[in-house]
GROMACS .gro file of N, CA and C in nm:
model
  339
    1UNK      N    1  -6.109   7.742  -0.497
    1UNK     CA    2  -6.248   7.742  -0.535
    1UNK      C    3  -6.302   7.601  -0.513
    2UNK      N    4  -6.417   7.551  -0.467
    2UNK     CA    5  -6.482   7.450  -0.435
    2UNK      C    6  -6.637   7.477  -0.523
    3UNK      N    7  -6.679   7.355  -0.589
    3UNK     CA    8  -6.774   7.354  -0.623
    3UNK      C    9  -6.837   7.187  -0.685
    4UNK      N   10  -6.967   7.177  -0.702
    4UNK     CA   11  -6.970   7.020  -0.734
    4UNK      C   12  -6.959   7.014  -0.890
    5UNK      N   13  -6.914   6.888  -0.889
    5UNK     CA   14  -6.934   6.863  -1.084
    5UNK      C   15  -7.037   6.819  -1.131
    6UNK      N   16  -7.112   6.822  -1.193
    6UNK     CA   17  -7.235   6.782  -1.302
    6UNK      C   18  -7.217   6.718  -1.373
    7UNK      N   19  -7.100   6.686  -1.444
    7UNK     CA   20  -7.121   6.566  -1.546
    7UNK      C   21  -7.180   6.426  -1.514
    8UNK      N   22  -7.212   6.420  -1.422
    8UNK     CA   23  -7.265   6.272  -1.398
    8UNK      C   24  -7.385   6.269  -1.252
    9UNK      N   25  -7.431   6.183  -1.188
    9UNK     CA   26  -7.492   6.214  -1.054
    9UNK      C   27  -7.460   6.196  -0.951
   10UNK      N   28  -7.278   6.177  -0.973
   10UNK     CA   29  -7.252   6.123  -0.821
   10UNK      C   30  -7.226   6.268  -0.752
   11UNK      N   31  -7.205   6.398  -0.844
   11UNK     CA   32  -7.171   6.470  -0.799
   11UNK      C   33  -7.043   6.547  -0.698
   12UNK      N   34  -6.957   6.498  -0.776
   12UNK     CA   35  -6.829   6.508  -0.634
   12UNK      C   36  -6.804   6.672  -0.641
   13UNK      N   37  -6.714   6.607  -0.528
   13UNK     CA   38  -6.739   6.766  -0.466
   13UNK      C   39  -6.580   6.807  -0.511
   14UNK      N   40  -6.528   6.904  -0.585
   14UNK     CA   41  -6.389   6.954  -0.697
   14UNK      C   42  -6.384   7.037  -0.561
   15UNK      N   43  -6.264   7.053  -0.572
   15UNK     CA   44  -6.148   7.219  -0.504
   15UNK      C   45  -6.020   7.179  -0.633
   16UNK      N   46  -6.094   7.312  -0.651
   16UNK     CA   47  -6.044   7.361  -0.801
   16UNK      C   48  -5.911   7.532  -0.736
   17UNK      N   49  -5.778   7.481  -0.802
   17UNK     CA   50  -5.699   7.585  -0.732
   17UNK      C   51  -5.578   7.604  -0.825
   18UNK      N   52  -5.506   7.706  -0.824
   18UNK     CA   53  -5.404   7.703  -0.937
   18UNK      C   54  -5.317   7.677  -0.885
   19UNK      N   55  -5.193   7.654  -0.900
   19UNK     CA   56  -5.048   7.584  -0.819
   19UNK      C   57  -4.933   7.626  -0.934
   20UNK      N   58  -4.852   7.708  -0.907
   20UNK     CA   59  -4.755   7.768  -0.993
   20UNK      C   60  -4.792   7.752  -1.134
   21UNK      N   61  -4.908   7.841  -1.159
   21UNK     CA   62  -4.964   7.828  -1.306
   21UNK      C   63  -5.038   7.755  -1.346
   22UNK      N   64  -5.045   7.649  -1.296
   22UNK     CA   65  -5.129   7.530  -1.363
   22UNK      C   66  -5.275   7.505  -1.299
   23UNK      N   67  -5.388   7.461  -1.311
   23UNK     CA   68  -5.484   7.447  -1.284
   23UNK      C   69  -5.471   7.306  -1.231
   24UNK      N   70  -5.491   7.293  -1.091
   24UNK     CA   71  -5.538   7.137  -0.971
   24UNK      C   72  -5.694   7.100  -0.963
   25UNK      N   73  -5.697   6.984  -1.002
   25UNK     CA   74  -5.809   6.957  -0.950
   25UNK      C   75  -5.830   6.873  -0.877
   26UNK      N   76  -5.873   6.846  -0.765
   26UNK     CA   77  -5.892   6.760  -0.685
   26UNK      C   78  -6.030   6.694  -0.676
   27UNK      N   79  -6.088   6.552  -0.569
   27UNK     CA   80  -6.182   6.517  -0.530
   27UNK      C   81  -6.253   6.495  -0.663
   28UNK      N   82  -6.216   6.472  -0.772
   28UNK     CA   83  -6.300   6.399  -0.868
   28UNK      C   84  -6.357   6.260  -0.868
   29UNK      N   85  -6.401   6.213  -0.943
   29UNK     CA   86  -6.397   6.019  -0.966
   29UNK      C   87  -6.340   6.007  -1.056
   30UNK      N   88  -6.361   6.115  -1.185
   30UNK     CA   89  -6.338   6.064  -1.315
   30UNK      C   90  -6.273   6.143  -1.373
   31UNK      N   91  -6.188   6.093  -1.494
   31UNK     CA   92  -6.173   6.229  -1.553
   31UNK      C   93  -6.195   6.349  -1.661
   32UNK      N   94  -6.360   6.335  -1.671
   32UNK     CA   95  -6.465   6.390  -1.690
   32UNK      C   96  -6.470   6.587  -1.542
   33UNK      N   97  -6.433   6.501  -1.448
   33UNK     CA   98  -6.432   6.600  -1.357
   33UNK      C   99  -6.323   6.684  -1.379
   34UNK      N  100  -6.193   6.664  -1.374
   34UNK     CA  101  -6.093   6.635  -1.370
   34UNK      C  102  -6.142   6.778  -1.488
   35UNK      N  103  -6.152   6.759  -1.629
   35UNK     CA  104  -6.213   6.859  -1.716
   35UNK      C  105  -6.282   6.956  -1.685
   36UNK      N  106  -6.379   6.904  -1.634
   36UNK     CA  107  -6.509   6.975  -1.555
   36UNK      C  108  -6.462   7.126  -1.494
   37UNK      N  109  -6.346   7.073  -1.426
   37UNK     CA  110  -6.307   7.154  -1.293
   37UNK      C  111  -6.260   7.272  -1.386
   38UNK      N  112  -6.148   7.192  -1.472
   38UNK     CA  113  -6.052   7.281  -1.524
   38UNK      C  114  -6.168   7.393  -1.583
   39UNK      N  115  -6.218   7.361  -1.688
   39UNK     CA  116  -6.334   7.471  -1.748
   39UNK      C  117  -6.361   7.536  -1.647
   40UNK      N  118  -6.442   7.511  -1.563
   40UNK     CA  119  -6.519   7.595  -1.476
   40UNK      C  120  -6.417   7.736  -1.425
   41UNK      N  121  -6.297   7.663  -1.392
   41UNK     CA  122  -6.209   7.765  -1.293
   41UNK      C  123  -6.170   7.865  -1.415
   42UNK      N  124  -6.135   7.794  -1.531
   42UNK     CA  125  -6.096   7.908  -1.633
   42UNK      C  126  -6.198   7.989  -1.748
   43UNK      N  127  -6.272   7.918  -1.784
   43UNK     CA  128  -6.395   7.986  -1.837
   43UNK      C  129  -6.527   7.880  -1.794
   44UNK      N  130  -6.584   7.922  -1.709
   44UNK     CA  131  -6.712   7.866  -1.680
   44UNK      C  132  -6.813   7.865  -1.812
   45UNK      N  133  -6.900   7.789  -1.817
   45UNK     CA  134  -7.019   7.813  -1.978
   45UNK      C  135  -7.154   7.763  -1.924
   46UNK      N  136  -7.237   7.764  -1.961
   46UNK     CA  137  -7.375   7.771  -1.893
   46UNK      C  138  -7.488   7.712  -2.044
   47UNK      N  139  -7.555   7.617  -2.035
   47UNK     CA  140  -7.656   7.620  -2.122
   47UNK      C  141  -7.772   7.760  -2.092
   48UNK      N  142  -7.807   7.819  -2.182
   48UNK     CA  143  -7.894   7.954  -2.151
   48UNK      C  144  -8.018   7.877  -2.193
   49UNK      N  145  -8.111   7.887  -2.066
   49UNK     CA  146  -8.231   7.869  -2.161
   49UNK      C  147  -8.354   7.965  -2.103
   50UNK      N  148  -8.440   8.018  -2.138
   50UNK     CA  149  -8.557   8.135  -2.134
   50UNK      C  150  -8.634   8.093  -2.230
   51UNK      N  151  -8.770   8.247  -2.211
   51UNK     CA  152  -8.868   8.196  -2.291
   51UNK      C  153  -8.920   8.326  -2.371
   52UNK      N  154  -8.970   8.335  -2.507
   52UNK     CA  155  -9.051   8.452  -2.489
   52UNK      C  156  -9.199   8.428  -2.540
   53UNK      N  157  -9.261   8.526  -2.540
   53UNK     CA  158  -9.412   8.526  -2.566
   53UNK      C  159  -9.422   8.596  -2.706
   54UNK      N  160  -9.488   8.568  -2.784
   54UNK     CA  161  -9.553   8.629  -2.954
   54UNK      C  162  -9.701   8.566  -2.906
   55UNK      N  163  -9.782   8.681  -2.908
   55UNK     CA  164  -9.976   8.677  -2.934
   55UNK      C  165 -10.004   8.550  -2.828
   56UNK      N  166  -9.996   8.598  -2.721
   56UNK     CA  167  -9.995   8.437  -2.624
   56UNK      C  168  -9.948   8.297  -2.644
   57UNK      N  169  -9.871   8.321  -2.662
   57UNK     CA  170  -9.799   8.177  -2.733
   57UNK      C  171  -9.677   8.217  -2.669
   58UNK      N  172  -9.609   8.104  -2.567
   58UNK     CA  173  -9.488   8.086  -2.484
   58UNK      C  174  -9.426   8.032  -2.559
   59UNK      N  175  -9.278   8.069  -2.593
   59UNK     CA  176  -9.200   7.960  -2.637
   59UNK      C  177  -9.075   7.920  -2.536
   60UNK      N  178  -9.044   7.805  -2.512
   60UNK     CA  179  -8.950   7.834  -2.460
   60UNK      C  180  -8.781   7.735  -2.533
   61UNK      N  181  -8.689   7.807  -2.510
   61UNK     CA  182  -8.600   7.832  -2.560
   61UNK      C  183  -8.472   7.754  -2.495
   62UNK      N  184  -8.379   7.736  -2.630
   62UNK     CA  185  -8.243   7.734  -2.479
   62UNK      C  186  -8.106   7.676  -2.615
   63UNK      N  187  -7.970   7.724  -2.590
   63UNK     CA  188  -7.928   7.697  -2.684
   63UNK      C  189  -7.868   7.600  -2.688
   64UNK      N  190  -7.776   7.579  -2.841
   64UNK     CA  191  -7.741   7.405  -2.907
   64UNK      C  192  -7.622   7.375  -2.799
   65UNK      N  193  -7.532   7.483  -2.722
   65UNK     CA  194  -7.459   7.440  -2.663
   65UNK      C  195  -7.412   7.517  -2.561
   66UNK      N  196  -7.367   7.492  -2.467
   66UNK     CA  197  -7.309   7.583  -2.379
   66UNK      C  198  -7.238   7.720  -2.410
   67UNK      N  199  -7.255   7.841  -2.347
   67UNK     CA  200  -7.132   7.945  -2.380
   67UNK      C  201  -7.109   7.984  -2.245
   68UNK      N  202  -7.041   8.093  -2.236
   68UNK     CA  203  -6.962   8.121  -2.158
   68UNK      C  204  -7.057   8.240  -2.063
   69UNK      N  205  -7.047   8.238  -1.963
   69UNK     CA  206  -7.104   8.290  -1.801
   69UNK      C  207  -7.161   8.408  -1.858
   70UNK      N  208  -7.029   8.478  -1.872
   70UNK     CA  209  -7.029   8.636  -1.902
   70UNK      C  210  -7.115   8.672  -2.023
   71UNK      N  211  -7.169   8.587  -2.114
   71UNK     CA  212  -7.221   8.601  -2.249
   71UNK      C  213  -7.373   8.589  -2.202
   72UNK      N  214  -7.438   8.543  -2.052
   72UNK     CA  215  -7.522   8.501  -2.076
   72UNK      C  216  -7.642   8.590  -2.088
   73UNK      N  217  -7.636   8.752  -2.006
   73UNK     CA  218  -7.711   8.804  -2.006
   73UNK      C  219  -7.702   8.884  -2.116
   74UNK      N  220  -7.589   8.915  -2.218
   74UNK     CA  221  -7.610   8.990  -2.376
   74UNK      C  222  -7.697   8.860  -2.453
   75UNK      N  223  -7.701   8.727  -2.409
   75UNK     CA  224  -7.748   8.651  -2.536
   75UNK      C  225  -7.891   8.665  -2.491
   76UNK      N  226  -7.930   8.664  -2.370
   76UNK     CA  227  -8.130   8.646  -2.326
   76UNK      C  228  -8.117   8.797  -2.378
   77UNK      N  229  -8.056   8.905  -2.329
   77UNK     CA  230  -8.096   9.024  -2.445
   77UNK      C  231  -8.118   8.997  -2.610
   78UNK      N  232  -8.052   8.944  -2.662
   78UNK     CA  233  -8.032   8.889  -2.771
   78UNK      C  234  -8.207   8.836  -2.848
   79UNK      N  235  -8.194   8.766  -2.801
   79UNK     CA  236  -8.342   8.618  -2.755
   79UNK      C  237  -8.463   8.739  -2.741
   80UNK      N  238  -8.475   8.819  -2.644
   80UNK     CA  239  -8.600   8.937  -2.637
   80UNK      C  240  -8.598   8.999  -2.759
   81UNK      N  241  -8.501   8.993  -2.838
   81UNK     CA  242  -8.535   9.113  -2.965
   81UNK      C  243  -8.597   9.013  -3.049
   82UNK      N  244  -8.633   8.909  -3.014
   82UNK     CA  245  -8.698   8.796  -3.154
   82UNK      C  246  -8.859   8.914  -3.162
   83UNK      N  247  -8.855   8.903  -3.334
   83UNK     CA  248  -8.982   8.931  -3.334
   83UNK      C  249  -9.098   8.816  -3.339
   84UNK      N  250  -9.214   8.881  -3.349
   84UNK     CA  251  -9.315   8.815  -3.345
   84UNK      C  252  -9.323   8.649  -3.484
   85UNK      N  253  -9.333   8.547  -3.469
   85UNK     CA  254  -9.309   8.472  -3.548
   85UNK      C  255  -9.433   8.325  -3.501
   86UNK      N  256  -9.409   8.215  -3.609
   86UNK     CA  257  -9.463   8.125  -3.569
   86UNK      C  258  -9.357   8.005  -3.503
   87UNK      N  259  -9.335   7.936  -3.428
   87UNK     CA  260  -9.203   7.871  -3.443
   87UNK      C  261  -9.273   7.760  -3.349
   88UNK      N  262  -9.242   7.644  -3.395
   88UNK     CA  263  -9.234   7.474  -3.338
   88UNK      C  264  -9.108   7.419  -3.276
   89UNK      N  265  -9.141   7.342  -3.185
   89UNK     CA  266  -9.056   7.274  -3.123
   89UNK      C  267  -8.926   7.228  -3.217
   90UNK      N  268  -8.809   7.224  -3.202
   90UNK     CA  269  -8.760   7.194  -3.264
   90UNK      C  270  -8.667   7.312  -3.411
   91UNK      N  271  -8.705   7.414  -3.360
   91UNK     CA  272  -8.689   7.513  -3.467
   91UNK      C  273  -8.570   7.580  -3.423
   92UNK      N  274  -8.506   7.682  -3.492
   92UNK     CA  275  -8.400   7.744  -3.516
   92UNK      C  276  -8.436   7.873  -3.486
   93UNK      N  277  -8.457   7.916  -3.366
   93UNK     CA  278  -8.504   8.062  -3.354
   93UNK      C  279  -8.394   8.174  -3.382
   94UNK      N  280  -8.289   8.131  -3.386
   94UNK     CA  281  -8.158   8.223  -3.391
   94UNK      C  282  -8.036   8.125  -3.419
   95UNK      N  283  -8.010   8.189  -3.541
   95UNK     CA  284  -7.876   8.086  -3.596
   95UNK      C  285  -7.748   8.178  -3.503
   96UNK      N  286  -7.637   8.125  -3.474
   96UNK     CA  287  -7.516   8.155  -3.444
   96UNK      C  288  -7.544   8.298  -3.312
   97UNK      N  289  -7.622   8.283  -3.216
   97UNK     CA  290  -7.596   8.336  -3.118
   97UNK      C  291  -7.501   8.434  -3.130
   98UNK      N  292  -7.516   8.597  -3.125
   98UNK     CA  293  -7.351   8.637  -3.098
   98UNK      C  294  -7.198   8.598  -3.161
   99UNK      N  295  -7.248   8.527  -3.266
   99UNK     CA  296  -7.127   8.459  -3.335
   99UNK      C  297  -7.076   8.417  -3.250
  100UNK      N  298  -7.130   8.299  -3.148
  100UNK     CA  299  -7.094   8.201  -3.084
  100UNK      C  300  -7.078   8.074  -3.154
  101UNK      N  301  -7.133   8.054  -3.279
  101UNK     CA  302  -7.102   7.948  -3.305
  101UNK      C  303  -7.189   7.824  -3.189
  102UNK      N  304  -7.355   7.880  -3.169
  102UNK     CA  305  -7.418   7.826  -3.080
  102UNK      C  306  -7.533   7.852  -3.147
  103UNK      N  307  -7.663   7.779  -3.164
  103UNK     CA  308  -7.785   7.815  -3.234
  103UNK      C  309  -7.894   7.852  -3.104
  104UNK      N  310  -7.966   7.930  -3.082
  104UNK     CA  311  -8.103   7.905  -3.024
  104UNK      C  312  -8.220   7.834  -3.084
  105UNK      N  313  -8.254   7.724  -2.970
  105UNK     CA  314  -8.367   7.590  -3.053
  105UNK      C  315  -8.451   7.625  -2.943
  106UNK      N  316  -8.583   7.607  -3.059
  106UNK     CA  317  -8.722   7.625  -2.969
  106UNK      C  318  -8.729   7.442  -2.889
  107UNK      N  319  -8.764   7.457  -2.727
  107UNK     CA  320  -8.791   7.368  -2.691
  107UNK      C  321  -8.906   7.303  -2.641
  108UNK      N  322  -9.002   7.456  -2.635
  108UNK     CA  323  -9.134   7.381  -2.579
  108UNK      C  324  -9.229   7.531  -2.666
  109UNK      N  325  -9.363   7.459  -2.646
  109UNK     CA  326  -9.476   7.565  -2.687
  109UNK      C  327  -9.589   7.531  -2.611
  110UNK      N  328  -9.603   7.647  -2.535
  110UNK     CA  329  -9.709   7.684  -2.478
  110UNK      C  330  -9.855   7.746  -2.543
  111UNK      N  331  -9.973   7.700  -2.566
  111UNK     CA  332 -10.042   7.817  -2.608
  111UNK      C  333 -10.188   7.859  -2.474
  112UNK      N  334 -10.181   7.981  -2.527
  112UNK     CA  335 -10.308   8.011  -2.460
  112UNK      C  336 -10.439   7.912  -2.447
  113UNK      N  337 -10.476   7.884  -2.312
  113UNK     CA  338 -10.611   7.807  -2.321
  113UNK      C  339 -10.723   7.935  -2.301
   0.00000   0.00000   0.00000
């Protein structure tokens, strides 16, 4: 598997491969990557972030921490069942995600002009 790392901006370019069990990582700088890689190849995680609408009012959204790939489209399902509410930047729209042990925080507000 080949892919770049994100932890930083130099961006190197990982070939990420298993070798009698163990997880290789190659082409890092740091070993930040070196981590990077390993996660990715064995459970990838994704910050989720979306938005929804209550009475013209955008909120948009995104959670306290990364989860995992496969979780991401049950948690934006998750996130659409919010009901109608008032909520500010900075707010707690959903404690513990899925019992992820991950919060959803309001990050922006849009309102109708």
């Amino acid at each position: 598997m080949e892919t770049v790392c994100i932890c930083c901006p130099i961006g190197c370019r990982l070939k990420i491969e298993e070798i009698n069990g163990e997880v290789v990582v190659s082409g890092n700088s740091c070993p930040r990557g070196k981590a990077y890689g390993i996660t990715e190849f064995t459970a990838p995680k994704r910050v989720l972030t979306t938005s929804v609408v209550f009475n013209g009012v955008t909120y948009t959204l995104k959670t306290s921490d990364a989860i995992l790939k496969e979780k991401l489209s049950e948690g934006i399902r998750e996130i659409k069942k919010l009901k109608k509410q008032n909520l500010n930047i900075g707010d707690v729209a959903i404690k513990n995600l899925l019992n992820l042990d991950v919060d959803v925080i309001v990050t922006g507000k849009l309102e109708k002009v």
